[in-house]
C-alpha cells in the first residue's frame, strides 16, 4: 500500500486529491502537517515543569549575569550584600517579581495589544517563535509580529511609534539614540537576539581565491550601515590590509537581492544574515567562505529592544514581553529543539524559506557550497546577554570608520542604550556597593578588546578613519 | 459589419497564436532544468550533501526559471484559495489586492477632491493659471516614490504615507487635464450662459462640467494608471500588506513562480481599471 490513495476503504471517499480536501499533494500535506506538529511538540516541551524551571533559571541567570559579567565579582558582591539585596537591585530595573507573577496577575499590564516588527532572518528566531508557541499570549499579551521590508523601515516605524518593540540590528539602537541617520530618539536594547549566525559568502567563481589580501576591487554587500555585518566585514578586510573604503566597494543591499546579485555576478561576496548565506549555497550561487563565529566567537548580531519612552510608560508590559522573548531564547538555545524550530519558522508568514535551508543554519550541520558537509553546532546561537562592552566595541568601530566624529563617551552611551546598567545606578542610589568591571573582554580575530581602553583601541588600527 | 467581425476574429486568433508561441518558447527554454538527479556512484556523504542542496535523489529541484507546470500549480494554488488569512504576514492574493485597491482608491479620491476644483479655478482664470504654473511644472515631474521618505518622516504613519504617495502622483494629470478641459470650453457657450444670466455656480456645473468631462476623465484615467504603477513600488518599500508587499515577500524567498504570478495579476488588474475608466469616458463623451 502507498500512502497516496485509499481505494478499498469503504468508509472513506475516494478523492483523487489530498484527503484533507485541500488541493495539494500528499507530500505537501505531510510537510504542512509537520510544521503544525512541530509547533505542537515544541509547545508540549515548553509546558513541562522541567522546561519551566529551566527557563526561569535561564532568565534569572541572564539578568544576574548582565549585572555581574565577571563571576568573581558576582560572588564577592553576593557575599558582601546577600541574595536579597542583589535581587532587589535587579528587580528595581526589571521587576523580577512581576516577571514571575505575570502569568497570574494580568491586570498589571499597561498595554496588551502590541505590534512587534521583525526582518525575516534566522536572527529573529526567538522573537518569531514566541508567537506560534504562545509565549506572548501566556504573558497575557496579544502580539502581532509583523514582517518588515527593511532595516530603515524598522527604524522609521520605531521612531513613529507604529511598533511597540522590535527586532533591531544591535548597533541600531546606539545609532538611533545618537541621532546617526535619524533624529536622536532614545532606544534600548533589552536582549541580544542571537550571537554568531552570519558568514562571509563569496561567489562560486572565487572558489580558488580565498585569501582576502587579493580582494582588491571586490564588490561586497551588507544589509545596513549600522550593523555588525558592516563592522565585521570592514574589520576582516582591514586585518588583511584591504581598505574597505577605497580598495573595495561595500554596498547596502537587502539580503534576498544579495543572493540574486551573487548569481548574476554583480557582487563578489557579502557578509549577510542567515539563512541567506545558506540560501546562496542552496541556490548554487556561492559558498561559505568563513563563518563570523571564526572572527569573533559569540559576537552579538541582532537585538530585541524598544524605545526608552515605551519601556518607561509600560514597565510591566515590557517585562512580560521580555520574559516571553527570553523564554523563547531559552528554548532556542537547546540544540535538541533546533530542528523543530526550523519547521515552525519556515512557513510563509514567518521566514518564508525552504525548511532544508533553515535546518542547516540552526543545527549547524550544513553544506558549505564547496562539496563538503561542515558540522558547527554553534554556528548560530541565542545568548541574550547585552554586554555593554559589545556596545563599546560597536562605538569604537563607528568611530573607526567615520560614522561618529570626535570624542565618544563610550561607557555613558553603552550604559544608556544597553539595558540593565540602570541597576548599577539604582544600587548607587541605595548606597550599595556597585560591582565593578561589568565589561568583559573579548577577542576579535585574535586581538583582545578591553572596553576600559576603548579610545586607544579605536586609534590602534593601521587602516582607520579615526583621527 | 461582417468584415469587422472577421477582422476581430483574425486578431483574436493571432493573439492566441502569439501567446502559444511565447508559452512554447518558455516550455522549451525551461525543459532542460527538470532532469532528475540520480544517486548512481555517489558516496553516502555525497548523497547527504545533495539532499542539503535541495536535490533529493529522484526528485527535481526548481532552480532558475520556473517551468510551465510549476507556473500552473502556482497559479492554481493562489486562485483556488484567494481569501485565506494566516496572520498579518501571510494573506491570500485577493485580500492583498483588496488592500492595494483600497489604498489606491482612497489616495485617488483625495486627489480628485483637490485636483478637480483646483483645475476648474485654474482653467477659468488666466491669472490663476499663470500663478500656479511654475509650481505645477516643478512638482509634476517628481517621481512619486521620491516623496516616500519625506512622507514617512512627516506623517509618521506608513499606510498614510502610502496613500499620500498615491495622492501626490494622481493629482497632476487630473489637475492639468481639468484645467485644459475647462479652458477649452467653447466661448459661445459661456457667452450664452452669461447672456441668460446664469449664476457662476450653475455655469460651472451645467455648462463647463459636461463640456470638459471627457478631458477630465482622460486625466483621471492617466492618474489611475500611474497610481496603480506606484502602489506596487510603494508597498514594496513600506511592506505590511498589499500586492507590492506580496511581491517583496516572495522575492525575499527568491520564489520566481510567485513573483511571476503577482506580475500577471498586477497587469490584469491594471487593465481592468483602465477598461473601467474607458467605459466611463465613453458614457460622458458626446458627438456634436
XYZ file of C-alpha atoms in Angstrom:
755
model
C 0.000 0.000 0.000
C 1.148 3.521 -0.741
C 0.111 6.479 1.385
C -1.457 8.191 -1.591
C -4.872 6.708 -2.223
C -7.247 4.505 -0.338
C -9.343 2.762 -2.982
C -10.532 -0.213 -0.937
C -11.702 1.584 2.173
C -15.496 1.554 2.381
C -15.598 4.358 4.966
C -13.682 6.963 3.005
C -14.473 8.825 -0.183
C -12.033 8.153 -2.969
C -10.891 11.615 -3.921
C -8.057 11.957 -6.342
C -6.574 14.743 -4.277
C -5.401 15.118 -0.726
C -7.892 13.621 1.703
C -7.911 16.801 3.790
C -9.850 18.394 0.931
C -7.227 20.930 0.041
C -5.726 20.798 -3.382
C -2.182 19.791 -2.725
C -0.187 16.613 -2.954
C 0.107 14.214 -0.082
C 3.769 15.139 0.281
C 2.848 18.797 0.627
C 0.181 17.839 3.103
C 2.698 15.967 5.178
C 5.036 18.911 5.096
C 2.334 21.290 6.240
C 1.278 18.884 8.918
C 4.841 18.528 10.083
C 5.087 22.290 10.632
C 1.908 22.130 12.685
C 3.026 19.099 14.617
C 6.447 20.638 15.228
C 4.684 23.596 16.826
C 2.601 21.235 18.920
C 5.648 19.273 20.000
C 7.603 22.389 20.959
C 4.578 23.696 22.816
C 4.371 20.435 24.694
C 8.043 20.672 25.594
C 7.597 24.224 26.799
C 4.796 23.141 29.128
C 6.833 20.604 31.062
C 7.785 21.660 34.553
C 11.357 20.837 33.695
C 11.447 23.448 30.956
C 9.620 25.941 33.122
C 12.237 25.589 35.824
C 14.965 25.771 33.209
C 13.602 28.892 31.580
C 13.023 30.603 34.916
C 16.589 29.887 35.907
C 17.746 30.975 32.463
C 16.007 34.321 32.718
C 17.293 34.949 36.202
C 20.796 33.912 35.253
C 20.637 36.204 32.251
C 19.721 39.160 34.417
C 22.320 38.412 37.051
C 24.984 37.744 34.510
C 24.279 41.008 32.756
C 24.759 42.775 36.046
C 27.801 40.791 37.093
C 29.616 39.687 33.982
C 32.639 38.579 35.933
C 31.935 35.608 38.053
C 34.398 36.570 40.712
C 32.842 39.995 41.135
C 29.408 38.442 41.371
C 30.473 36.112 44.130
C 32.253 38.846 46.033
C 29.214 41.060 45.754
C 26.783 38.368 46.818
C 28.933 37.542 49.816
C 29.014 41.221 50.749
C 25.355 42.196 50.411
C 23.462 38.918 50.303
C 20.985 37.453 47.870
C 18.057 39.624 48.906
C 19.722 42.937 48.186
C 21.072 41.726 44.889
C 17.629 40.593 43.796
C 16.112 43.875 44.903
C 18.657 45.766 42.870
C 17.912 43.820 39.729
C 14.220 43.996 40.458
C 14.334 47.762 40.580
C 15.123 47.776 36.879
C 13.339 44.753 35.576
C 10.702 43.778 38.047
C 11.656 40.193 38.729
C 8.686 39.700 40.967
C 6.318 40.922 38.313
C 8.179 38.849 35.766
C 7.441 35.812 37.853
C 3.926 36.823 38.788
C 2.917 37.991 35.363
C 1.145 34.789 34.461
C -1.233 35.192 37.393
C -1.631 38.928 37.601
C -2.737 40.078 34.205
C -4.239 43.361 35.338
C -0.869 44.883 35.877
C -0.185 45.136 32.144
C -0.370 48.685 30.881
C -0.906 47.659 27.300
C -1.783 44.228 25.961
C -2.211 44.738 22.232
C 1.272 45.090 20.800
C 2.879 45.304 17.415
C 6.400 43.976 17.050
C 8.447 44.248 13.897
C 10.875 41.707 12.523
C 13.062 41.155 9.492
C 12.679 37.616 8.114
C 16.092 36.205 9.044
C 17.073 33.464 11.477
C 18.434 36.099 13.880
C 14.828 36.840 14.802
C 14.150 33.236 15.785
C 13.239 33.752 19.481
C 11.080 36.762 18.706
C 9.194 34.892 15.994
C 8.781 31.502 17.596
C 7.403 33.047 20.778
C 4.330 33.769 18.669
C 3.259 30.330 17.386
C 4.361 28.714 20.641
C 2.066 31.006 22.568
C 4.724 32.551 24.800
C 3.309 36.013 24.265
C -0.260 35.021 24.990
C 0.890 33.150 28.071
C 2.122 36.503 29.353
C -1.273 37.999 28.657
C -0.093 39.821 25.559
C -1.807 39.975 22.205
C 1.172 40.427 19.949
C 1.198 40.854 16.175
C 4.658 40.035 14.867
C 4.893 41.966 11.638
C 7.294 41.216 8.849
C 9.025 44.389 7.762
C 10.595 45.238 4.439
C 13.914 46.645 5.641
C 16.016 47.994 8.466
C 15.467 51.640 7.586
C 11.756 50.987 7.845
C 12.197 49.315 11.238
C 13.980 52.455 12.353
C 11.247 54.725 10.990
C 8.426 52.648 12.413
C 10.055 52.625 15.838
C 10.533 56.377 15.748
C 6.942 56.794 14.507
C 5.714 54.541 17.315
C 3.968 52.218 14.896
C 5.814 49.361 16.565
C 5.876 48.923 20.308
C 9.037 46.865 20.293
C 11.132 45.371 17.587
C 13.917 43.265 16.214
C 16.975 45.522 15.829
C 20.445 45.141 14.487
C 22.300 45.591 17.734
C 24.191 48.762 16.659
C 20.931 50.379 15.508
C 19.658 51.467 18.936
C 23.055 53.070 19.535
C 22.893 54.878 16.208
C 19.276 55.992 16.662
C 19.917 57.162 20.216
C 22.892 59.165 18.991
C 20.940 60.570 16.073
C 23.025 58.979 13.325
C 20.870 58.801 10.207
C 17.762 59.945 12.061
C 16.546 62.280 14.750
C 18.033 61.246 18.073
C 15.424 59.112 19.815
C 16.415 57.153 22.908
C 16.209 53.409 22.254
C 17.138 50.460 24.400
C 18.473 47.003 23.780
C 16.808 44.628 26.185
C 18.352 41.401 24.998
C 20.648 40.258 22.273
C 18.571 38.062 19.983
C 21.325 35.916 18.597
C 25.057 35.518 18.616
C 27.144 34.281 15.675
C 24.916 33.244 12.772
C 26.444 35.291 9.943
C 29.017 34.411 7.343
C 31.072 35.807 4.538
C 29.704 34.240 1.385
C 31.607 34.508 -1.863
C 30.511 33.908 -5.424
C 31.412 30.466 -6.746
C 33.864 31.973 -9.230
C 36.135 32.902 -6.316
C 36.469 29.315 -5.153
C 40.200 29.466 -5.605
C 40.668 32.997 -4.365
C 40.190 32.611 -0.650
C 42.908 34.985 0.537
C 41.401 38.393 1.393
C 44.684 40.076 0.503
C 43.802 39.537 -3.156
C 40.333 41.010 -2.919
C 41.105 44.498 -4.156
C 38.301 45.682 -6.402
C 35.715 43.293 -4.983
C 32.115 44.357 -4.588
C 30.553 43.392 -1.273
C 27.139 43.814 0.250
C 25.952 44.277 3.802
C 22.328 44.666 4.932
C 22.638 48.018 6.734
C 25.278 50.583 7.615
C 24.811 50.332 11.356
C 25.140 46.569 11.525
C 27.561 44.055 12.911
C 27.742 42.796 9.327
C 29.247 46.039 8.137
C 31.626 46.360 11.098
C 32.807 42.753 10.934
C 33.324 42.800 7.179
C 35.323 46.010 7.430
C 37.316 44.592 10.307
C 38.071 41.393 8.430
C 39.135 43.200 5.270
C 41.270 45.713 7.142
C 43.061 42.933 9.013
C 44.099 41.622 5.617
C 45.367 45.029 4.602
C 42.411 45.936 2.404
C 40.961 49.376 2.988
C 37.178 48.852 2.925
C 36.551 52.439 1.868
C 38.954 52.675 -1.036
C 40.069 49.192 -2.134
C 36.662 47.542 -2.340
C 33.032 48.595 -2.670
C 30.648 47.905 0.183
C 27.004 48.435 -0.683
C 23.875 48.262 1.380
C 21.703 45.590 -0.253
C 18.671 43.653 1.048
C 19.655 40.011 1.723
C 17.434 38.403 -0.936
C 18.990 40.642 -3.545
C 22.436 39.647 -2.297
C 21.815 36.084 -3.436
C 20.400 37.131 -6.795
C 23.245 39.570 -7.384
C 25.788 36.953 -6.431
C 24.241 34.671 -9.032
C 24.241 37.425 -11.628
C 27.862 38.268 -10.943
C 27.184 41.806 -9.729
C 28.572 41.024 -6.305
C 31.732 39.177 -5.369
C 30.541 38.433 -1.895
C 28.562 39.567 1.099
C 28.544 39.422 4.820
C 24.907 38.772 5.400
C 22.479 37.299 7.856
C 21.383 33.718 7.718
C 19.515 31.985 6.151
C 20.788 33.909 3.127
C 24.329 32.562 3.331
C 22.926 29.073 3.278
C 20.377 30.119 0.676
C 23.219 31.246 -1.589
C 24.715 27.778 -1.260
C 21.333 26.179 -1.861
C 20.823 28.270 -4.982
C 24.301 27.270 -6.116
C 25.301 30.912 -6.280
C 28.094 30.936 -3.738
C 29.990 29.223 -0.973
C 30.523 29.961 2.677
C 33.999 31.423 2.953
C 34.119 31.950 6.688
C 31.581 31.974 9.488
C 31.644 35.165 11.542
C 31.924 32.882 14.528
C 35.519 32.363 13.441
C 36.172 36.107 13.540
C 34.630 36.719 16.924
C 33.101 33.754 18.650
C 29.962 34.833 20.467
C 29.617 38.177 18.752
C 26.192 39.763 19.030
C 24.145 40.381 15.914
C 20.504 41.233 16.265
C 18.787 42.527 19.344
C 15.366 42.903 20.820
C 14.505 46.320 22.088
C 12.175 49.242 22.232
C 12.150 52.956 22.766
C 13.056 54.221 26.200
C 9.735 56.022 26.251
C 7.758 52.814 25.730
C 9.680 50.986 28.437
C 9.195 53.793 30.926
C 5.497 54.112 30.167
C 4.815 50.373 30.149
C 7.271 48.705 32.517
C 5.077 45.702 33.271
C 4.123 45.127 29.669
C 7.742 45.346 28.711
C 8.712 42.922 31.462
C 6.119 40.464 30.147
C 7.422 40.881 26.639
C 10.964 40.472 27.853
C 10.073 37.305 29.633
C 8.319 35.846 26.588
C 11.322 36.537 24.374
C 13.763 35.161 26.933
C 11.683 32.005 27.347
C 11.864 31.555 23.597
C 15.605 32.165 23.697
C 15.924 29.502 26.381
C 14.082 27.097 24.107
C 16.145 28.059 21.070
C 19.401 27.575 22.966
C 18.726 23.877 23.433
C 20.191 22.110 20.409
C 17.560 19.371 20.627
C 14.848 21.863 19.694
C 16.549 23.399 16.700
C 15.209 21.065 14.034
C 11.647 21.580 15.174
C 12.176 25.326 15.374
C 13.265 25.332 11.740
C 9.932 23.752 10.864
C 7.974 26.238 12.918
C 9.524 29.393 11.474
C 9.811 28.243 7.840
C 6.222 28.956 6.633
C 5.268 31.959 4.553
C 4.005 34.054 7.433
C 7.373 33.941 9.192
C 10.642 33.482 7.306
C 9.157 32.109 4.087
C 12.211 29.972 3.347
C 12.824 26.332 2.461
C 12.886 24.280 5.623
C 16.027 22.437 4.467
C 17.957 25.713 4.462
C 16.798 26.727 7.937
C 17.592 23.321 9.396
C 21.162 23.587 8.171
C 21.559 27.050 9.667
C 20.063 26.200 13.042
C 21.588 22.770 13.566
C 24.978 23.814 12.255
C 25.300 20.784 10.031
C 25.471 22.341 6.635
C 26.676 22.115 3.070
C 29.387 24.727 2.566
C 28.963 25.108 -1.168
C 32.333 23.547 -1.903
C 31.141 19.968 -1.703
C 31.754 19.408 1.998
C 29.439 18.958 4.920
C 30.507 21.025 7.908
C 29.464 20.447 11.458
C 29.471 23.589 13.596
C 26.781 23.231 16.286
C 27.196 26.821 17.490
C 27.048 28.340 14.039
C 24.015 30.219 15.316
C 23.327 30.606 18.999
C 20.971 32.538 21.205
C 22.762 34.081 24.143
C 20.649 37.006 25.252
C 23.011 38.973 27.474
C 23.521 42.555 26.307
C 27.103 43.091 27.421
C 27.972 46.754 27.476
C 31.453 46.007 26.244
C 29.873 44.825 22.988
C 28.217 48.206 22.675
C 31.524 49.910 23.346
C 33.162 47.839 20.638
C 30.470 48.885 18.168
C 31.083 52.516 19.105
C 34.821 52.151 18.518
C 34.078 50.769 15.061
C 31.629 53.566 14.271
C 34.437 55.920 15.221
C 37.000 53.980 13.275
C 35.018 54.181 10.044
C 33.970 57.781 10.450
C 30.289 57.285 11.324
C 30.925 59.180 14.544
C 33.271 62.115 14.681
C 35.289 63.331 17.610
C 35.364 62.124 21.183
C 32.889 59.482 22.250
C 31.871 58.828 25.811
C 31.710 55.094 25.206
C 30.511 53.841 28.527
C 27.933 56.519 29.017
C 26.260 55.717 25.699
C 26.622 51.981 26.155
C 25.045 52.089 29.579
C 22.244 54.303 28.405
C 21.310 52.078 25.478
C 22.136 48.544 26.563
C 19.676 47.925 29.352
C 20.396 46.607 32.794
C 23.097 49.050 33.652
C 20.445 51.159 35.285
C 20.640 48.584 38.001
C 24.033 49.857 38.934
C 22.780 53.411 39.146
C 19.936 52.374 41.403
C 22.321 50.443 43.572
C 24.436 53.503 43.989
C 21.367 55.465 44.973
C 20.568 52.828 47.555
C 24.084 53.193 48.915
C 25.013 49.715 47.894
C 28.363 48.579 46.764
C 28.324 48.585 42.983
C 30.085 45.754 41.212
C 32.994 46.857 39.123
C 34.254 45.762 35.791
C 30.963 44.996 34.099
C 32.764 44.937 30.811
C 34.111 41.519 29.909
C 36.952 41.417 27.430
C 36.601 39.814 24.018
C 38.935 38.545 21.388
C 38.217 39.607 17.838
C 40.411 37.893 15.280
C 42.965 37.243 17.988
C 43.162 40.840 19.182
C 41.887 41.489 22.655
C 39.371 44.237 23.211
C 39.231 45.915 26.601
C 36.376 48.384 26.996
C 38.404 50.323 29.564
C 40.896 51.218 26.878
C 38.381 51.865 24.130
C 39.777 55.190 22.953
C 43.223 53.744 22.484
C 41.712 50.696 20.804
C 39.798 52.838 18.317
C 43.035 54.554 17.341
C 45.145 51.423 17.270
C 44.291 50.305 13.751
C 46.523 50.833 10.766
C 43.526 51.243 8.478
C 41.140 53.687 10.043
C 39.403 56.991 9.532
C 39.613 57.955 13.186
C 41.873 60.927 13.759
C -20.053 44.645 -40.226
C -19.060 41.253 -41.481
C -15.615 42.497 -42.381
C -15.285 43.937 -38.903
C -16.230 40.653 -37.315
C -13.788 38.716 -39.413
C -11.075 41.212 -38.532
C -11.811 40.765 -34.832
C -11.774 37.019 -35.236
C -8.476 37.056 -37.048
C -6.954 39.391 -34.493
C -8.071 37.111 -31.660
C -6.645 34.136 -33.478
C -3.350 35.954 -33.892
C -3.301 36.896 -30.196
C -3.820 33.289 -29.185
C -1.104 32.257 -31.591
C 1.340 34.767 -30.119
C 0.549 33.530 -26.626
C 1.165 29.957 -27.719
C 4.497 30.912 -29.256
C 5.585 32.644 -26.045
C 4.487 29.671 -23.944
C 6.215 27.341 -26.362
C 9.496 29.229 -26.070
C 9.070 29.233 -22.280
C 8.452 25.482 -22.307
C 11.487 24.720 -24.434
C 13.750 27.100 -22.519
C 12.919 25.593 -19.146
C 12.546 21.969 -20.197
C 16.183 21.060 -19.627
C 16.197 22.067 -15.971
C 13.887 19.275 -14.911
C 16.311 16.410 -15.294
C 16.053 14.160 -12.266
C 19.116 13.501 -10.195
C 20.467 10.028 -9.851
C 22.486 8.705 -6.983
C 24.498 6.239 -9.002
C 28.117 6.200 -7.991
C 27.723 8.595 -5.052
C 29.029 8.044 -1.560
C 26.744 8.389 1.423
C 28.189 11.793 2.178
C 27.663 12.965 -1.362
C 24.055 11.871 -1.209
C 23.547 13.759 2.023
C 25.245 16.798 0.544
C 22.940 16.633 -2.470
C 19.978 16.495 -0.124
C 21.224 19.560 1.714
C 21.417 21.324 -1.615
C 17.757 20.517 -2.127
C 18.461 17.810 -4.657
C 16.703 14.801 -3.251
C 17.619 11.777 -5.303
C 14.883 11.088 -7.771
C 13.243 14.468 -7.476
C 13.954 17.679 -9.279
C 14.680 20.957 -7.546
C 13.251 24.027 -9.094
C 16.225 26.205 -9.762
C 16.214 29.092 -12.124
C 13.204 29.985 -14.182
C 10.057 28.011 -13.359
C 8.625 25.583 -15.869
C 5.107 25.925 -17.228
C 3.957 23.108 -14.998
C 5.259 24.822 -11.870
C 3.681 28.062 -13.021
C 0.334 26.328 -13.475
C 0.486 24.810 -9.992
C 1.383 28.172 -8.509
C -1.439 29.984 -10.287
C -3.958 27.345 -9.346
C -2.698 27.307 -5.769
C -3.279 31.042 -5.388
C -6.554 31.236 -7.275
C -8.157 28.266 -5.570
C -7.792 29.853 -2.145
C -7.599 33.613 -2.589
C -9.106 34.619 0.761
C -7.032 32.782 3.367
C -5.674 34.810 6.253
C -2.867 33.352 8.317
C -1.895 36.241 10.491
C -0.528 39.625 9.494
C 2.244 38.296 7.269
C 0.506 35.728 5.099
C -2.751 36.536 3.377
C -4.450 35.334 0.210
C -3.970 37.129 -3.062
C -7.494 38.580 -3.089
C -7.001 40.118 0.352
C -3.681 41.603 -0.726
C -5.310 43.049 -3.837
C -8.087 44.428 -1.685
C -5.593 46.339 0.454
C -3.826 47.730 -2.603
C -7.059 48.752 -4.319
C -8.249 50.335 -1.100
C -5.119 52.443 -0.822
C -5.261 53.424 -4.483
C -8.958 54.235 -4.186
C -8.506 56.427 -1.138
C -5.469 58.284 -2.470
C -7.173 58.721 -5.823
C -10.358 60.040 -4.236
C -8.437 62.582 -2.192
C -6.550 63.655 -5.296
C -9.854 64.052 -7.137
C -11.276 66.221 -4.367
C -8.328 68.555 -4.689
C -7.465 68.368 -8.373
C -10.862 68.879 -9.981
C -11.976 72.009 -8.091
C -8.489 73.441 -8.372
C -8.408 72.560 -12.050
C -11.662 74.442 -12.506
C -10.250 77.525 -10.854
C -7.083 77.385 -12.897
C -8.972 76.699 -16.105
C -11.410 79.560 -15.625
C -8.934 82.208 -14.548
C -5.891 83.024 -16.674
C -4.381 84.821 -13.686
C -4.520 81.681 -11.522
C -3.193 79.612 -14.356
C -0.118 81.757 -14.659
C 0.350 81.864 -10.890
C 0.053 78.101 -10.399
C 2.002 77.150 -13.490
C 5.545 77.231 -12.043
C 4.525 75.045 -9.101
C 2.806 72.508 -11.299
C 5.757 72.402 -13.655
C 8.183 71.732 -10.809
C 6.060 69.269 -8.858
C 4.691 67.268 -11.792
C 7.920 65.532 -12.853
C 8.898 64.389 -9.345
C 8.820 60.641 -9.090
C 6.091 59.703 -6.614
C 8.414 57.423 -4.660
C 10.783 60.292 -4.048
C 8.087 61.628 -1.715
C 8.136 58.454 0.358
C 10.956 59.255 2.816
C 9.600 62.743 3.339
C 6.103 61.378 3.870
C 7.283 58.755 6.349
C 9.244 61.366 8.217
C 6.466 63.935 8.469
C 3.249 61.870 8.503
C 4.808 59.278 10.803
C 2.490 56.536 9.608
C 3.425 54.093 6.903
C -0.003 53.321 5.463
C -0.958 57.006 5.454
C 2.346 57.679 3.687
C 1.413 55.128 1.023
C -1.917 56.857 0.499
C -0.194 60.226 0.373
C 2.153 58.999 -2.337
C -0.834 57.844 -4.399
C -2.468 61.201 -3.782
C 0.542 63.202 -4.862
C 1.087 61.188 -8.049
C -2.588 61.147 -9.068
C -3.132 64.826 -8.651
C -1.114 66.241 -11.564
C -2.647 64.582 -14.631
C -6.123 65.300 -13.253
C -5.254 68.886 -12.448
C -3.650 69.638 -15.788
C -6.362 67.905 -17.802
C -9.173 69.529 -15.851
C -7.609 72.939 -16.311
C -7.128 72.279 -20.015
C -10.652 70.949 -20.457
C -12.200 73.864 -18.626
C -10.127 76.400 -20.529
C -11.094 74.808 -23.818
C -14.856 75.122 -23.323
C -16.280 76.992 -26.279
C -16.543 80.732 -25.755
C -20.020 80.803 -27.367
C -21.461 78.505 -24.723
C -20.089 80.630 -21.938
C -21.358 83.745 -23.642
C -24.815 82.250 -23.992
C -24.768 81.395 -20.306
C -23.707 84.919 -19.480
C -26.442 86.399 -21.676
C -29.018 84.280 -19.885
C -27.586 85.497 -16.578
C -26.958 82.021 -15.260
C -25.105 82.267 -11.937
C -21.445 81.182 -11.937
C -22.020 78.010 -9.903
C -24.719 76.840 -12.289
C -22.498 77.704 -15.242
C -19.742 75.589 -13.745
C -21.960 72.578 -13.169
C -24.292 72.715 -16.151
C -22.175 74.204 -18.879
C -18.493 73.743 -18.156
C -18.544 70.391 -16.369
C -20.378 68.473 -19.109
C -18.250 70.110 -21.763
C -14.988 69.377 -20.002
C -15.979 65.938 -18.691
C -14.273 63.879 -21.420
C -10.986 65.682 -20.862
C -11.313 65.410 -17.092
C -11.917 61.686 -17.394
C -8.889 61.306 -19.611
C -6.879 62.883 -16.811
C -8.435 60.521 -14.288
C -7.633 57.552 -16.488
C -3.987 58.575 -16.741
C -3.881 59.190 -12.997
C -5.317 55.784 -12.223
C -2.723 54.154 -14.442
C 0.075 55.936 -12.614
C -1.446 55.228 -9.206
C -1.567 51.518 -9.937
C 2.054 51.617 -11.064
C 3.105 53.417 -7.922
C 1.220 51.426 -5.313
C 3.199 48.277 -6.070
C 6.518 50.040 -5.621
C 5.291 51.883 -2.541
C 4.118 48.700 -0.869
C 7.398 47.002 -1.636
C 9.083 49.783 0.284
C 6.632 50.094 3.129
C 5.629 46.463 3.488
C 2.830 45.091 5.606
C 0.009 44.315 3.193
C -0.888 44.679 -0.442
C 0.201 43.202 -3.724
C 3.522 45.056 -3.599
C 4.275 43.512 -0.215
C 3.359 40.128 -1.677
C 5.941 40.586 -4.420
C 8.563 41.647 -1.889
C 7.791 38.722 0.405
C 8.059 36.211 -2.409
C 11.201 37.863 -3.734
C 12.662 37.567 -0.269
C 12.063 33.857 -0.663
C 13.558 34.019 -4.182
C 10.347 32.388 -5.364
C 10.107 33.248 -9.043
C 6.805 31.464 -9.805
C 5.028 33.541 -7.174
C 6.667 36.734 -8.393
C 5.648 35.981 -11.973
C 2.118 35.204 -10.825
C 1.958 38.537 -8.996
C 3.213 40.363 -12.084
C 0.411 38.783 -14.077
C -2.182 39.769 -11.502
C -0.908 43.338 -11.381
C -1.157 43.522 -15.170
C -4.687 42.142 -15.310
C -5.984 44.399 -12.536
C -4.337 47.412 -14.167
C -6.040 46.536 -17.427
C -9.427 46.154 -15.732
C -9.058 49.533 -14.067
C -8.194 51.094 -17.394
C -11.188 49.427 -19.058
C -13.428 50.721 -16.293
C -12.315 54.291 -16.884
C -12.572 53.736 -20.618
C -16.235 52.804 -20.172
C -16.970 55.829 -18.013
C -15.226 58.001 -20.551
C -17.461 56.627 -23.280
C -20.524 57.431 -21.213
C -19.707 61.125 -20.882
C -18.418 61.652 -24.389
C -20.892 63.121 -26.832
C -20.750 63.703 -30.515
C -21.568 67.189 -31.669
